[in-house]
Short mmCIF file of C-alpha atoms in Angstrom, two decimals:
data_model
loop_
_atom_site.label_atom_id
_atom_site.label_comp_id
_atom_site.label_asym_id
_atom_site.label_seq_id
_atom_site.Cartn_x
_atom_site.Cartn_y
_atom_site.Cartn_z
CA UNK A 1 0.00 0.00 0.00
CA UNK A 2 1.08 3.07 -1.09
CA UNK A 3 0.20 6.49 0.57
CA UNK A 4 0.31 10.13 -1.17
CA UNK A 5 2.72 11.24 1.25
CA UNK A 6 5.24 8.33 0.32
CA UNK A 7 4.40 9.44 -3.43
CA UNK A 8 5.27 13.00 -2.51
CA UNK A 9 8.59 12.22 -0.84
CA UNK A 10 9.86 9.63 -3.39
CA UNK A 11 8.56 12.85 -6.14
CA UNK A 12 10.53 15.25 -4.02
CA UNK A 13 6.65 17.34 -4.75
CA UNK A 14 4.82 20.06 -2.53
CA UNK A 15 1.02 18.42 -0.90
CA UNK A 16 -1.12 21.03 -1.95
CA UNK A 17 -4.88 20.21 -1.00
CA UNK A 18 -4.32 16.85 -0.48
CA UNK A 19 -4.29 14.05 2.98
CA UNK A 20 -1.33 12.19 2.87
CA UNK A 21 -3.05 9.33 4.09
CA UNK A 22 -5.02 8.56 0.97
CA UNK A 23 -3.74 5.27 -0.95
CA UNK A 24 -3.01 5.25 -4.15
CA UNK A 25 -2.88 2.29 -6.06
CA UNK A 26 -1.49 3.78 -9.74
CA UNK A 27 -0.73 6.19 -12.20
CA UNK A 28 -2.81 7.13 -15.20
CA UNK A 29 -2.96 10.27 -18.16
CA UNK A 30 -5.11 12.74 -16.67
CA UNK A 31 -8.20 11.74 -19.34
CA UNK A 32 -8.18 8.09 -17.91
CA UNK A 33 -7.40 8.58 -14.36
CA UNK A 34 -9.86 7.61 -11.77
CA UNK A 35 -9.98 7.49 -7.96
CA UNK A 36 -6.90 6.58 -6.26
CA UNK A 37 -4.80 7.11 -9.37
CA UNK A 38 -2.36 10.00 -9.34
CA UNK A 39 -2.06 11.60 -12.67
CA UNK A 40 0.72 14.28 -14.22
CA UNK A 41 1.18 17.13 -16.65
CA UNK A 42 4.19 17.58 -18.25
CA UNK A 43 2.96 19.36 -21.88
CA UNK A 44 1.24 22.12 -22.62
CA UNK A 45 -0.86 20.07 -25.00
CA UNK A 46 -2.64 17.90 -22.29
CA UNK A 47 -3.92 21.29 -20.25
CA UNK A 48 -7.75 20.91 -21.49
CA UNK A 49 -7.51 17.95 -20.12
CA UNK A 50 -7.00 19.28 -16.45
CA UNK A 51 -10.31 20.46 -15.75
CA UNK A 52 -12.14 17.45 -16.28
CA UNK A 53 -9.66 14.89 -14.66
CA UNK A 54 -10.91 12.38 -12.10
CA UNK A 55 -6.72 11.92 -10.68
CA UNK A 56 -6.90 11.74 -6.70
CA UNK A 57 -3.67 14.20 -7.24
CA UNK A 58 -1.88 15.67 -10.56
CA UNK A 59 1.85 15.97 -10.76
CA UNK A 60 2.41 19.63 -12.01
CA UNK A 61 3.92 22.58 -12.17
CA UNK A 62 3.80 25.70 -9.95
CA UNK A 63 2.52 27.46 -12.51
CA UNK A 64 -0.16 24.69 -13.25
CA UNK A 65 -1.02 24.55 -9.27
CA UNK A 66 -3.71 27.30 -9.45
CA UNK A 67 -5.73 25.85 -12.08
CA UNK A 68 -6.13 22.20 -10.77
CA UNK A 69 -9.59 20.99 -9.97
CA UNK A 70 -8.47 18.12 -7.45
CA UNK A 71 -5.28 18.07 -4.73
CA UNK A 72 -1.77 18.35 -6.16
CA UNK A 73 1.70 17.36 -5.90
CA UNK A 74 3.62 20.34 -7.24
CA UNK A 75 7.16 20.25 -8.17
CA UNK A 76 9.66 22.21 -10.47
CA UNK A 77 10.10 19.59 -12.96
CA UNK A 78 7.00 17.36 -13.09
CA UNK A 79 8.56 15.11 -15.58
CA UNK A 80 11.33 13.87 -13.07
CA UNK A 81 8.83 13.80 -10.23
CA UNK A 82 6.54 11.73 -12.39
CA UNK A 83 9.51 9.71 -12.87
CA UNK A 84 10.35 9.17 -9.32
CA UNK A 85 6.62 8.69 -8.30
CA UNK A 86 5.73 5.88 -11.28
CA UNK A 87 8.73 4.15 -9.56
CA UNK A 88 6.75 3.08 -6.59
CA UNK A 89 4.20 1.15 -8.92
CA UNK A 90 6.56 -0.42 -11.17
CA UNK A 91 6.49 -4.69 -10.08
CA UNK A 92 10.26 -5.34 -9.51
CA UNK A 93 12.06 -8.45 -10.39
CA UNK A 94 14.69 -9.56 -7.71
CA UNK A 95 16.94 -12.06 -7.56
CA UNK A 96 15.89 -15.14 -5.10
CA UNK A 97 19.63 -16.12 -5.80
CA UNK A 98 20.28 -19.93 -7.28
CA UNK A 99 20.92 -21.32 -10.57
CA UNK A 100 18.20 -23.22 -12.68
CA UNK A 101 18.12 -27.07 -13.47
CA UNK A 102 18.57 -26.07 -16.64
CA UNK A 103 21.41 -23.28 -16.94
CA UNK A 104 25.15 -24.18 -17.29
CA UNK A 105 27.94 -22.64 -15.08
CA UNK A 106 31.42 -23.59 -16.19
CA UNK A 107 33.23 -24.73 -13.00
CA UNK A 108 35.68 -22.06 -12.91
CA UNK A 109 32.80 -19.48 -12.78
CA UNK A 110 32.51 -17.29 -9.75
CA UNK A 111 28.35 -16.86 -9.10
CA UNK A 112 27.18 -14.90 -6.17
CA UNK A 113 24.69 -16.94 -3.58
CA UNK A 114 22.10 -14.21 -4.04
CA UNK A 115 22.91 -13.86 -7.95
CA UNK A 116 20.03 -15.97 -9.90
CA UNK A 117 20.84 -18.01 -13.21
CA UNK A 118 17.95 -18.35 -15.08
CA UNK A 119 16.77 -21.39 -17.97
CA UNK A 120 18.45 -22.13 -20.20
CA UNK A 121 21.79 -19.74 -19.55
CA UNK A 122 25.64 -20.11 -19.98
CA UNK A 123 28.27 -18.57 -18.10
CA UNK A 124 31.74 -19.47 -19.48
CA UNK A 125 34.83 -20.03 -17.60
CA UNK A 126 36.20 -17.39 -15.13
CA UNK A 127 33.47 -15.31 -15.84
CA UNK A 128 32.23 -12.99 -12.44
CA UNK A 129 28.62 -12.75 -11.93
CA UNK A 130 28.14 -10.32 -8.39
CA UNK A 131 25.87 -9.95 -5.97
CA UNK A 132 21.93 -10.11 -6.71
CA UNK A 133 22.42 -9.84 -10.26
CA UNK A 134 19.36 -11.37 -12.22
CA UNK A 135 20.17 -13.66 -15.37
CA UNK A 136 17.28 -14.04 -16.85
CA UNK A 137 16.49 -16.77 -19.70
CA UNK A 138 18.79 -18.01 -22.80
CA UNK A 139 21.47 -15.20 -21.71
CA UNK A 140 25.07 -16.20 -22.28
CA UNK A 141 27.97 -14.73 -20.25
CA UNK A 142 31.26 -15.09 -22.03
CA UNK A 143 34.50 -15.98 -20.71
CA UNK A 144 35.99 -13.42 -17.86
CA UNK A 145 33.35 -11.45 -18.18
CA UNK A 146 32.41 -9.47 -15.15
CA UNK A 147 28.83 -8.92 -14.33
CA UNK A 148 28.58 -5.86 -11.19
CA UNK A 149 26.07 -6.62 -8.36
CA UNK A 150 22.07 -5.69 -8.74
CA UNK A 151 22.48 -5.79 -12.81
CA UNK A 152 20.04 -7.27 -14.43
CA UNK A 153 19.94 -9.03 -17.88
CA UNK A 154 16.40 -9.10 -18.53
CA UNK A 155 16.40 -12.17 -21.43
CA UNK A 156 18.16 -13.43 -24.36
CA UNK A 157 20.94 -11.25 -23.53
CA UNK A 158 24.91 -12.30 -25.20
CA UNK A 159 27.46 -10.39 -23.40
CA UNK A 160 30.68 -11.86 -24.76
CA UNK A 161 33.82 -12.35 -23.56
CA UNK A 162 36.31 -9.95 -21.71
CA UNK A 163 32.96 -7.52 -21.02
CA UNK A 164 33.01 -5.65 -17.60
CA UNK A 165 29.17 -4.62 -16.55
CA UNK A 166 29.10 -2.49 -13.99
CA UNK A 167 26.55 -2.21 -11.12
CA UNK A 168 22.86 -1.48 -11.55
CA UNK A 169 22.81 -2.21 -14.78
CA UNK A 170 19.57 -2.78 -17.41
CA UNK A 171 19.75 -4.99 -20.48
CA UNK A 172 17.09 -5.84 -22.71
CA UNK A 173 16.36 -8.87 -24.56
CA UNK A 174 18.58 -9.10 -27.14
CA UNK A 175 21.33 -6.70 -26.51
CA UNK A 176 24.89 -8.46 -27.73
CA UNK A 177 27.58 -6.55 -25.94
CA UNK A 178 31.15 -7.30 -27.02
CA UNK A 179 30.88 -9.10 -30.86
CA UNK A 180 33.65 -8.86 -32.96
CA UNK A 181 34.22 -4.84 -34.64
CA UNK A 182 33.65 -4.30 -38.21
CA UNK A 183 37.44 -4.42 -38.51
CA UNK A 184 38.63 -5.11 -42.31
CA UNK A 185 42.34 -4.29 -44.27
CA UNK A 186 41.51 -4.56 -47.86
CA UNK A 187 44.66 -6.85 -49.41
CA UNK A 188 46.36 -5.87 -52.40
CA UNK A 189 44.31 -9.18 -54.01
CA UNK A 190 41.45 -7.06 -53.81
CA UNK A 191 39.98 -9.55 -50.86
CA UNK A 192 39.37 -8.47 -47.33
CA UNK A 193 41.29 -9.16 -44.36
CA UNK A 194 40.01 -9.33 -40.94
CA UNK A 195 41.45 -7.26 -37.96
CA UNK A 196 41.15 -8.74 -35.06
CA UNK A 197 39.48 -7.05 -32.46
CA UNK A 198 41.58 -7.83 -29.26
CA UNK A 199 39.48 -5.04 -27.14
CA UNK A 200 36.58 -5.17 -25.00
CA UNK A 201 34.03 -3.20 -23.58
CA UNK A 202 33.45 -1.68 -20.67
CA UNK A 203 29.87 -0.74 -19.43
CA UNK A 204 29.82 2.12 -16.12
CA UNK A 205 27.19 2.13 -13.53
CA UNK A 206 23.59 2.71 -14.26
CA UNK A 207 23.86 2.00 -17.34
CA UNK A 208 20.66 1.26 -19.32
CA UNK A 209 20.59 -0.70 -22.99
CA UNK A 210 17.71 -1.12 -24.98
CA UNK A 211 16.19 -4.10 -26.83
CA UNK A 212 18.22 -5.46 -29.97
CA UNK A 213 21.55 -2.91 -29.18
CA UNK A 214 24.91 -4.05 -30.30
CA UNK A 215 27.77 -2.73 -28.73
CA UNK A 216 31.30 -4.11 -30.89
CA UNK A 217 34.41 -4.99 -28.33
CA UNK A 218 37.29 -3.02 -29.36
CA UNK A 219 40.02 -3.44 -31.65
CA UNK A 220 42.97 -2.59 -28.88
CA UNK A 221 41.61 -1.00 -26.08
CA UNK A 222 38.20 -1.23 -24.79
CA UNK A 223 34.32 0.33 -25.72
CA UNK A 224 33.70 2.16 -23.17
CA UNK A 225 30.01 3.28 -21.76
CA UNK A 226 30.56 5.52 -19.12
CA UNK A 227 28.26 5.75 -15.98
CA UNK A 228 24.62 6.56 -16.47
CA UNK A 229 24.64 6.16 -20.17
CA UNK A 230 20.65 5.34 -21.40
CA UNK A 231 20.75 3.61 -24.92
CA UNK A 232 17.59 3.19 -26.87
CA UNK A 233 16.26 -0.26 -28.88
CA UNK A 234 18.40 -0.87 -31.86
CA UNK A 235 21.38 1.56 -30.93
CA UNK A 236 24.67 0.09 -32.57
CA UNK A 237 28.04 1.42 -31.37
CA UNK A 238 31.05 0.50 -33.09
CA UNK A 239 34.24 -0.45 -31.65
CA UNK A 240 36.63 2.44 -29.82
CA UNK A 241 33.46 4.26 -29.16
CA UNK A 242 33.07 6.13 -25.61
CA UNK A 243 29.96 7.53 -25.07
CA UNK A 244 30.14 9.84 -22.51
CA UNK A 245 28.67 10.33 -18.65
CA UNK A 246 24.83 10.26 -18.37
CA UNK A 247 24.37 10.89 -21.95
CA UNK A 248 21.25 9.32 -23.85
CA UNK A 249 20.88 8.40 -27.48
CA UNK A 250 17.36 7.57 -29.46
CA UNK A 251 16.26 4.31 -31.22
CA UNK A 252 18.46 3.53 -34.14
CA UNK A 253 21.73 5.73 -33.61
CA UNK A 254 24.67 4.27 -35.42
CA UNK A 255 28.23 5.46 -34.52
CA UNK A 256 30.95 4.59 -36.09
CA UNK A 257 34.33 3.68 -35.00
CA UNK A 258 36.56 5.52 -32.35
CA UNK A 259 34.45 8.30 -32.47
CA UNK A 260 33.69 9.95 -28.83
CA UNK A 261 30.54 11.18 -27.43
CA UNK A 262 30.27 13.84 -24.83
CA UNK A 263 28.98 13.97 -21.35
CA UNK A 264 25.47 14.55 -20.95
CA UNK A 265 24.85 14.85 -24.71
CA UNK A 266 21.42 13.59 -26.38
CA UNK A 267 21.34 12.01 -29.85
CA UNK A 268 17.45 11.62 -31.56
CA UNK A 269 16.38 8.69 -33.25
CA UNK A 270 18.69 7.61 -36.43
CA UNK A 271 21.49 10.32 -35.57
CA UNK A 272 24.55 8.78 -37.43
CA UNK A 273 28.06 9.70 -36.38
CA UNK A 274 30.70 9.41 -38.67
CA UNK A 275 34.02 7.72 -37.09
CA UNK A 276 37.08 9.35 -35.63
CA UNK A 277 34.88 12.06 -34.35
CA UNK A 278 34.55 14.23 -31.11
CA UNK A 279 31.39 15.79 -30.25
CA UNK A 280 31.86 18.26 -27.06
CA UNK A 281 29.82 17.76 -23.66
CA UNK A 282 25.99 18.62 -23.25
CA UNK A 283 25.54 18.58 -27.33
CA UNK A 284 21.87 17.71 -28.41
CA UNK A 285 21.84 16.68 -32.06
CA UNK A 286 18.10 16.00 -33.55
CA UNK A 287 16.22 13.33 -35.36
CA UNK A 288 17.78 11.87 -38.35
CA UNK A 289 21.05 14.05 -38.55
CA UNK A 290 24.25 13.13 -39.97
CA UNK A 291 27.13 14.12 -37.44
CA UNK A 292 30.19 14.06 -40.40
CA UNK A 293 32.55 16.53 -38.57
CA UNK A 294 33.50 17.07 -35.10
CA UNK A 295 31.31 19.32 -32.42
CA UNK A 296 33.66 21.40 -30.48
CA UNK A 297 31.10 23.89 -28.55
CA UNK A 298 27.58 23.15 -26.67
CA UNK A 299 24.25 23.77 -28.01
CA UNK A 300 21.85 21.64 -30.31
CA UNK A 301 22.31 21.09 -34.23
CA UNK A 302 20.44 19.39 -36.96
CA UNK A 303 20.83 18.75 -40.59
CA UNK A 304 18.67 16.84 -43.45
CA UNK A 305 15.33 18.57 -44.67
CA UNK A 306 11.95 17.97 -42.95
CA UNK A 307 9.08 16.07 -44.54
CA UNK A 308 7.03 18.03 -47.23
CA UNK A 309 4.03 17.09 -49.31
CA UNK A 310 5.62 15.22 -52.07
CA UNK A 311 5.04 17.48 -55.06
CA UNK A 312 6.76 20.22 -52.99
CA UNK A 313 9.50 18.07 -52.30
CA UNK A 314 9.97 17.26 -56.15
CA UNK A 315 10.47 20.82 -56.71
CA UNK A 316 12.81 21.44 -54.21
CA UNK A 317 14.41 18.50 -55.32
CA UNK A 318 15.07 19.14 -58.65
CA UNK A 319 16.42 22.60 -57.84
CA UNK A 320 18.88 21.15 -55.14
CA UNK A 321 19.86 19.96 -58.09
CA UNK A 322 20.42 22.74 -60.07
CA UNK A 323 22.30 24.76 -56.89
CA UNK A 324 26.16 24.26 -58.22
CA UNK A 325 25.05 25.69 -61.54
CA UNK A 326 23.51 28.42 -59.82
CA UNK A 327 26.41 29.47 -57.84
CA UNK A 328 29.12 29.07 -60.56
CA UNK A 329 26.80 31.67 -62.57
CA UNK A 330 26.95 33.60 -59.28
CA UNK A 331 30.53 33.68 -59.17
CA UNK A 332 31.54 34.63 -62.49
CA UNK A 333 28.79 37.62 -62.28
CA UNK A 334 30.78 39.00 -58.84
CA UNK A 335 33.84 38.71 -61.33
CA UNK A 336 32.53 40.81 -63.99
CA UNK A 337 31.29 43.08 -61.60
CA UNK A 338 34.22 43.63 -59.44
CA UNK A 339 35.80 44.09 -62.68
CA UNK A 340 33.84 46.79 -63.31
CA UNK A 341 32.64 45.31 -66.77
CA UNK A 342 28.93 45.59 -65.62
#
């Protein structure tokens, strides 16, 4: 049972009309809310529905406060107090410690008491799983690798060998952390050679990695994630990446080799970064850019067009086309004119 007060302390949120002895038993949008449901606004688009809301408390701003029908929970940034609040009602999964009938453990393994292997699962010789970690099913630890206490692989997870996880970690199902890096030498005979890739990679502290995210081992020294890192679904990092401190990149993000990510940056969904680069701390880039040269300052930048209707964007295709003619007839009019010919 969960009271409004607790919800206002774990929110770090302001009572305002409301007994902190009522239960609540969930969180809903403020249209679908009913009693002893606490609701939120965090957009100016989902005002009108404020008026009408049936929430036994709303999450909102102080500037919201005065204009809510039923009590509140006010706080300076609703979206993390939502956050923090929607935490109580999430059902956790923790480990009961053991190892399944069905899993195998290589001998020379090191497993925690409270750590739990689930079905089906390998973990490979000298690998380190720590204390209540959660394996869940068909999840393979490779050899050496290093799993930090209270992570949790949630299924179908491949971390491969020489991979260091650190501690609170989230994995979805079907993140493979540590494959091989697209590392090729083309050969004067016109075939291609394979570099080994003699790396790992090396995953901070509350990290989170989305469903389907590949994350390449290095090709010397290590991939590195750094500490509060969020990754999206089907993020893929290449090897000699380091992504930076508490930054958080968007479904489908590709970045290519050795190039470095900032602290605290955001990427949008389908950002590609071009390899070798550095992009500077707190950089935001949006949807669908293409990062091809290093970011040295702060601030947000885009690139690409936005959609149009399509017979608009036929025209403004075919003059795209048409731009290099454009400015060569440009330039050789500033010529004549600076020679004085016109």
């Amino acid at each position: 049972m969960t009271t409004l007060g607790e919800v206002a302390a774990a929110a770090n949120a302001r009572l305002q009309g409301c007994d902190a002895t009522t239960v609540i038993t969930g969180v809903a949008p403020l249209n679908g809310a009913e009693s002893g449901q606490i609701s939120f606004l965090t957009h100016p688009r989902y005002r009108p529905f404020l008026a009408h809301t049936q929430a036994a408390a709303v999450i909102l701003s102080p500037e919201d406060a005065a204009y809510c029908p039923v009590p509140a929970l006010v706080a300076t940034n609703p979206h993390v107090a939502y956050a923090r609040a929607a935490a109580l009602f999430v059902p956790t999964t923790r480990s009961h410690g053991g190892i399944h009938p069905t899993a195998w453990v290589d001998p020379s393994a090191q497993v925690a008491a409270s750590a739990w292997i689930g079905p089906q699962c390998t973990v490979e010789a000298g690998a380190v799983v720590g204390e209540g970690v959660c394996v869940g099913p068909n999840c393979v630890i490779g050899e050496q690798t290093v799993v930090g206490a209270e992570t949790r692989l949630v299924a179908q997870v491949t971390l491969c060998h020489r991979v260091h996880i650190g501690r609170r970690v989230l994995v979805h199902p079907g993140a493979v952390i540590g494959s091989d890096g697209f590392g090729l030498a083309l050969g004067p005979d016109g075939r291609w050679v394979k570099v080994p890739q003699l790396g790992g990679v090396w995953v901070g502290d509350d990290v989170e990695i989305g469903a389907n995210t590949t994350i390449d081992r290095g090709a010397l020294e290590d991939t590195v994630i750094e500490e509060g890192v969020k990754l999206d679904n089907q993020i893929q990092i290449a090897h000699n990446v380091r992504v930076g401190a508490h930054s958080a990149l968007a479904g489908c993000v590709g970045i290519a080799g050795s190039a470095r990510i900032g602290r605290h940056c955001m990427l949008g969904g389908g950002v590609g970064v071009a390899g070798h680069l550095e992009i500077a701390d707190r950089v935001q880039v949006t949807g669908m850019s293409l990062v091809a040269r290093s970011i040295a300052e702060p601030g947000a930048y885009s690139s690409g067009l936005a959609v149009e209707p399509n017979r608009l964007w036929n025209k403004i295709s075919a003059r795209l086309r048409r731009l290099d003619e454009l400015f060569r007839r440009v330039a050789a009019l500033e010529k004549i004119s600076k020679n004085g010919s016109i």
